[in-house]
CSV table of C-alpha atoms in Angstrom, one decimal:
chain,number,residue,atom,x,y,z
A,1,THR,CA,2.7,-10.4,10.8
A,2,ARG,CA,5.4,-7.6,10.8
A,3,PRO,CA,8.4,-8.5,8.8
A,4,SER,CA,11.8,-7.4,9.9
A,5,ALA,CA,13.7,-5.1,7.6
A,6,PRO,CA,16.2,-7.6,6.4
A,7,GLY,CA,13.3,-9.9,5.1
A,8,TYR,CA,11.1,-7.2,3.7
A,9,GLU,CA,11.7,-7.8,0.1
A,10,GLU,CA,11.2,-11.7,0.5
A,11,PHE,CA,8.0,-10.8,2.5
A,12,CYS,CA,6.8,-8.6,-0.4
A,13,ASP,CA,7.6,-11.0,-3.0
A,14,GLU,CA,5.5,-13.6,-1.1
A,15,LEU,CA,2.7,-11.3,-0.7
A,16,GLY,CA,2.6,-10.8,-4.4
A,17,ARG,CA,2.1,-14.6,-4.8
A,18,SER,CA,-0.1,-15.3,-1.7
A,19,PRO,CA,-3.8,-15.8,-2.3
A,20,GLU,CA,-4.3,-16.3,1.4
A,21,CYS,CA,-3.4,-12.9,2.7
A,22,ARG,CA,-6.5,-10.7,2.9
A,23,VAL,CA,-5.4,-8.1,5.5
A,24,LEU,CA,-2.1,-6.6,5.9
A,25,ASN,CA,-1.1,-4.2,8.7
A,26,LEU,CA,2.3,-2.6,8.2
A,27,SER,CA,1.5,0.4,10.5
A,28,LYS,CA,4.3,1.9,12.4
A,29,MET,CA,6.9,-0.1,10.4
A,30,ARG,CA,8.7,3.1,9.3
A,31,LEU,CA,9.1,2.4,5.6
A,32,SER,CA,11.7,5.0,5.4
A,33,GLY,CA,12.9,4.5,1.7
A,34,GLU,CA,11.1,5.0,-1.4
A,35,LYS,CA,12.6,1.5,-2.5
A,36,GLU,CA,10.6,-0.2,0.1
A,37,ILE,CA,7.3,1.5,-1.1
A,38,GLU,CA,8.1,0.5,-4.7
A,39,ILE,CA,8.7,-3.1,-3.7
A,40,LEU,CA,5.4,-3.1,-1.7
A,41,SER,CA,3.6,-1.4,-4.6
A,42,SER,CA,4.9,-4.2,-6.9
A,43,ALA,CA,3.5,-6.8,-4.7
A,44,LEU,CA,0.1,-5.0,-4.6
A,45,ARG,CA,0.0,-5.2,-8.4
A,46,LYS,CA,0.3,-8.9,-8.3
A,47,ASN,CA,-1.8,-9.8,-5.4
A,48,THR,CA,-5.5,-10.0,-6.4
A,49,LYS,CA,-6.9,-11.1,-3.0
A,50,LEU,CA,-5.7,-8.4,-0.5
A,51,GLU,CA,-8.7,-6.5,0.8
A,52,LYS,CA,-7.4,-4.3,3.7
A,53,LEU,CA,-4.1,-2.6,3.8
A,54,PHE,CA,-3.0,-0.6,6.9
A,55,LEU,CA,-0.1,1.8,6.3
A,56,ARG,CA,-0.6,4.2,9.3
A,57,LYS,CA,2.6,6.1,10.5
A,58,VAL,CA,5.0,4.5,8.0
A,59,ARG,CA,6.6,7.7,6.9
A,60,LEU,CA,5.0,7.6,3.6
A,61,SER,CA,5.7,10.8,1.7
A,62,GLY,CA,4.3,12.2,-1.6
A,63,PRO,CA,6.3,9.8,-4.0
A,64,GLY,CA,5.5,6.7,-2.0
A,65,LEU,CA,1.8,7.7,-2.1
A,66,CYS,CA,2.1,7.9,-5.8
A,67,HIS,CA,3.7,4.5,-6.0
A,68,ILE,CA,0.8,3.1,-3.9
A,69,GLY,CA,-1.8,4.9,-6.1
A,70,SER,CA,-0.2,3.5,-9.3
A,71,SER,CA,-0.6,-0.1,-8.0
A,72,LEU,CA,-4.3,0.6,-7.3
A,73,THR,CA,-4.9,1.1,-11.0
A,74,VAL,CA,-4.2,-2.7,-11.4
A,75,ASN,CA,-5.3,-4.1,-8.1
A,76,GLN,CA,-9.0,-4.2,-8.0
A,77,SER,CA,-9.4,-6.3,-4.7
A,78,LEU,CA,-8.4,-3.7,-2.1
A,79,TYR,CA,-11.4,-2.0,-0.5
A,80,ALA,CA,-10.0,-0.5,2.6
A,81,LEU,CA,-6.7,1.6,2.7
A,82,HIS,CA,-5.5,3.3,6.0
A,83,LEU,CA,-2.9,6.0,5.4
A,84,SER,CA,-3.3,8.3,8.4
A,85,GLY,CA,-0.3,9.7,10.2
A,86,ASN,CA,1.9,10.2,7.1
A,87,LEU,CA,3.7,13.2,5.5
A,88,LEU,CA,1.3,13.7,2.6
A,89,SER,CA,1.4,16.8,0.6
A,90,LEU,CA,-1.6,18.3,-1.2
A,91,PRO,CA,0.0,17.8,-4.6
A,92,ALA,CA,0.7,14.2,-3.8
A,93,VAL,CA,-2.9,13.6,-2.6
A,94,GLU,CA,-4.3,15.2,-5.7
A,95,GLU,CA,-2.0,12.9,-7.9
A,96,PHE,CA,-3.2,9.9,-5.8
A,97,PHE,CA,-6.9,10.6,-6.5
A,98,GLU,CA,-6.0,10.7,-10.2
A,99,PHE,CA,-4.9,7.1,-9.8
A,100,LEU,CA,-8.0,6.3,-7.9
A,101,SER,CA,-10.1,7.3,-10.7
A,102,HIS,CA,-9.0,4.0,-12.4
A,103,ASN,CA,-9.9,1.9,-9.3
A,104,SER,CA,-13.4,0.6,-8.8
A,105,SER,CA,-12.8,-1.4,-5.6
A,106,LEU,CA,-11.6,1.0,-2.9
A,107,GLN,CA,-14.5,1.9,-0.6
A,108,VAL,CA,-12.7,3.1,2.5
A,109,LEU,CA,-9.9,5.5,2.5
A,110,LEU,CA,-8.4,7.1,5.6
A,111,LEU,CA,-5.9,9.9,5.1
């Protein structure tokens, strides 16, 4: 399911409470603002069942990557994260890996 931009915040709110959602594909959704990534990161902190997250080509930048990384210090159910095709700088990736040192579930990471 791909949410429309006007319903994005409600979608993420529901994601945070939904135990049924195990795979989420937001690829090519163009999450253009840092606010959208913050909302998604908040949902990832709350969702304890999501196993795979696809964020390919969503215009994710360094600060957004760090928001996702910080949520993974809490979320221990996600085991696959696909981030290819985004604008990721080396310093942001290094900071992201610092966050990952606190995560024991992630097994697949595609940058």
